[in-house]
Coordinates of C-alpha atoms in Angstrom, one line a residue:
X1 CA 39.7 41.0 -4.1
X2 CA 37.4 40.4 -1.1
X3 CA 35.8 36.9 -0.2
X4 CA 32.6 36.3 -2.1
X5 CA 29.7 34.3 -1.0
X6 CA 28.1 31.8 -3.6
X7 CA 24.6 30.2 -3.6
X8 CA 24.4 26.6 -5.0
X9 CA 20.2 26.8 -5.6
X10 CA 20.4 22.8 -5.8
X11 CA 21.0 23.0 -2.1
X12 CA 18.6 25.6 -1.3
X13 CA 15.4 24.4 0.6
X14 CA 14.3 27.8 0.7
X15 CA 14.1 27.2 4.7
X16 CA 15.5 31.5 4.8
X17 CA 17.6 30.2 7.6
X18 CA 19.8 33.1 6.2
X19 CA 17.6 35.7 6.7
X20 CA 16.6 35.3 9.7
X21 CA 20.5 34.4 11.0
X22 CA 21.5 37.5 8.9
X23 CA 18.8 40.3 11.0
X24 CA 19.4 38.8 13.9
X25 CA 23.6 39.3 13.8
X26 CA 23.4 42.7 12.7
X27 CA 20.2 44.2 14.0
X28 CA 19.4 41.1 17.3
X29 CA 16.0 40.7 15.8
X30 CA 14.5 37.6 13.7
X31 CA 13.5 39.7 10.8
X32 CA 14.0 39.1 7.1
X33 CA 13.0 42.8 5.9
X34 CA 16.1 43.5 8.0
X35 CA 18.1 40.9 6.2
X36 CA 21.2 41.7 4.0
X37 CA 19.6 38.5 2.1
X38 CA 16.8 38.2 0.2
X39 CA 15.9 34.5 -1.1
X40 CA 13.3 34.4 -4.2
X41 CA 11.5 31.4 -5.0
X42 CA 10.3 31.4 -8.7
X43 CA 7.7 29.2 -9.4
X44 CA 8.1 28.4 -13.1
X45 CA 11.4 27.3 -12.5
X46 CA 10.7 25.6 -8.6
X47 CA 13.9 27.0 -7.8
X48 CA 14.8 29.3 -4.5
X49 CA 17.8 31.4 -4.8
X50 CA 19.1 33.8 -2.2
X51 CA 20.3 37.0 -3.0
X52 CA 23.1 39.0 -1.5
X53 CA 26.0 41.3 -2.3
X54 CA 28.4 40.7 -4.6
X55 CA 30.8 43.1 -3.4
X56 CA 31.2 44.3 -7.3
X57 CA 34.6 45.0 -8.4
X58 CA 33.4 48.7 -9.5
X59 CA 30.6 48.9 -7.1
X60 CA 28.2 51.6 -8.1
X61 CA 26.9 52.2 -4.7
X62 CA 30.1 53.3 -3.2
X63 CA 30.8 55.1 -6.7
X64 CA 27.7 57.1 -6.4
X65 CA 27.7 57.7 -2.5
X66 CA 28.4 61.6 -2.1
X67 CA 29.4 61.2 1.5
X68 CA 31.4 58.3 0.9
X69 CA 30.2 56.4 3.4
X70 CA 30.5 52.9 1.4
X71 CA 34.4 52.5 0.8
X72 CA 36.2 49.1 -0.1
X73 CA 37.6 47.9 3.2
X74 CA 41.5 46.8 3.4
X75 CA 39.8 43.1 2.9
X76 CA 38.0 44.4 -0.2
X77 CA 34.9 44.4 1.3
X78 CA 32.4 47.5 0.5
X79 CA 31.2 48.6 4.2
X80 CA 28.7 51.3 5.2
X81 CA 29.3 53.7 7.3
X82 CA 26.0 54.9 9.4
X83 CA 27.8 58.0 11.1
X84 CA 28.8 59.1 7.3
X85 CA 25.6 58.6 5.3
X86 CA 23.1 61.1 4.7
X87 CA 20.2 58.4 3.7
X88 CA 20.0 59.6 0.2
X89 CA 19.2 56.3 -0.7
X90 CA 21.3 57.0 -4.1
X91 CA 22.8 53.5 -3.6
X92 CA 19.8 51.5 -3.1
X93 CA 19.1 52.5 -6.7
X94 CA 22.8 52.2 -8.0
X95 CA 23.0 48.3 -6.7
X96 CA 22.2 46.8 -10.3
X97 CA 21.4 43.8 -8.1
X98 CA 19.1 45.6 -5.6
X99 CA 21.4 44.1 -2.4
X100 CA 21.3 47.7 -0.9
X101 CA 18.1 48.0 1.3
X102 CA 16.2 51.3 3.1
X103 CA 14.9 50.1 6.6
X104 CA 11.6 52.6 6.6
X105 CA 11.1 51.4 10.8
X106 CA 14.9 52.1 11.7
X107 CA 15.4 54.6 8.8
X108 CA 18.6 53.8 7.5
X109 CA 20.6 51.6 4.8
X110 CA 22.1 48.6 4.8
X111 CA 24.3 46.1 3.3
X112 CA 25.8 43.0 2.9
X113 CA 29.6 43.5 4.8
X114 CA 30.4 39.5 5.2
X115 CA 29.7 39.9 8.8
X116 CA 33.2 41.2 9.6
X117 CA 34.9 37.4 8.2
X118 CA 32.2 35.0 10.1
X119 CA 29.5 34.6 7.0
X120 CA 26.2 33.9 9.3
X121 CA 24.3 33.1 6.2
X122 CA 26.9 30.4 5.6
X123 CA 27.9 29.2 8.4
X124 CA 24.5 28.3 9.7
X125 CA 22.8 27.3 6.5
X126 CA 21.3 23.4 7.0
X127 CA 22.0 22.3 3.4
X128 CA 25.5 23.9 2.6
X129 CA 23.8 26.3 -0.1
X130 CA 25.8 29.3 0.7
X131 CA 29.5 29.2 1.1
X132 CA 32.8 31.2 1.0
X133 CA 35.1 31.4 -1.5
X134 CA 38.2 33.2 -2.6
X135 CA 37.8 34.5 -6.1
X136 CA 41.6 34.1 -6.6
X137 CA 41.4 30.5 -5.7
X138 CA 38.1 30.2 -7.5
X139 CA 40.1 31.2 -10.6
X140 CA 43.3 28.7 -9.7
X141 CA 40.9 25.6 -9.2
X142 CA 39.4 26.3 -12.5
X143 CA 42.3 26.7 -14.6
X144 CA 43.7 23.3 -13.0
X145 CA 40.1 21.7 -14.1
X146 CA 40.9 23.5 -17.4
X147 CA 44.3 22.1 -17.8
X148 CA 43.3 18.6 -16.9
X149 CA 40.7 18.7 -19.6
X150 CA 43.1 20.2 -22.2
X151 CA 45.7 17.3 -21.0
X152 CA 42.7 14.5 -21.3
X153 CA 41.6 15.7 -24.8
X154 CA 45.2 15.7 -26.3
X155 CA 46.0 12.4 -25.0
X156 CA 42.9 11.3 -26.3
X157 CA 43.1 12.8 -29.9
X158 CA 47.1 11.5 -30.2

């Protein structure tokens, strides 16, 4: 399963440091309608939360891509390929998230791909918001939390 990045939106100052490092890694411009990130601020709630790829499990885009240029890398990772696709745009409707973006100025798609292993988006981001994890050791750290609990309530209730 490939790496997955996580928002935190307690941390999020909504500063869209991620956008703007995001563009400018994969297209050398400062320009968030370039960004594989979107952040939304919703007022009722006063929270910010930046969106990106989840690099689904069964990932619709590269599912419905009839060139198949979006595959799941060796690191599980869906990437696009630009020589491949055909700009259908079938996979900016698929993504049931809407992380799959049309550029209309450079006319083509584009997707979140981790930045080859160095996240930008979390690496630079001021308040720790956005990091890295491994799902796998997501789910090991959670079953230990689990299994501490469990341990705590029996020696409690005995």
């Amino acid at each position: 399963m490939a790496k997955q990045l996580v928002v935190d939106p307690k941390k999020c100052v909504s500063c869209r440091t991620c956008e703007l490092v995001c563009s400018f890694k994969h297209n050398e411009e400062f320009n968030p309608r370039l960004s594989n990130v979107t952040v939304f601020h919703y007022e009722d709630a006063a929270i910010t939360v930046p969106i990106m790829c989840m690099q689904c499990d069964e990932a619709c885009c590269a599912a419905i891509c009839p060139t198949g240029a979006l595959k799941r890398n060796a690191d599980g990772v869906i990437t696009h390929n630009a020589d491949k696709c055909i700009v259908c745009k079938m996979c900016v409707s698929a993504c049931p998230l809407g992380n799959i973006s049309y550029s209309v100025a450079k006319k083509k798609v584009f997707k979140c791909d981790l930045c080859d292993g160095e996240t930008w988006c979390a690496v630079h981001c001021p308040t720790g918001a956005i990091s890295v994890i491994d799902p796998d050791e997501a789910l090991d750290k959670k079953k230990l939390a689990a299994d501490k609990l469990k341990a705590a309530v029996e020696e409690v209730s005995a």
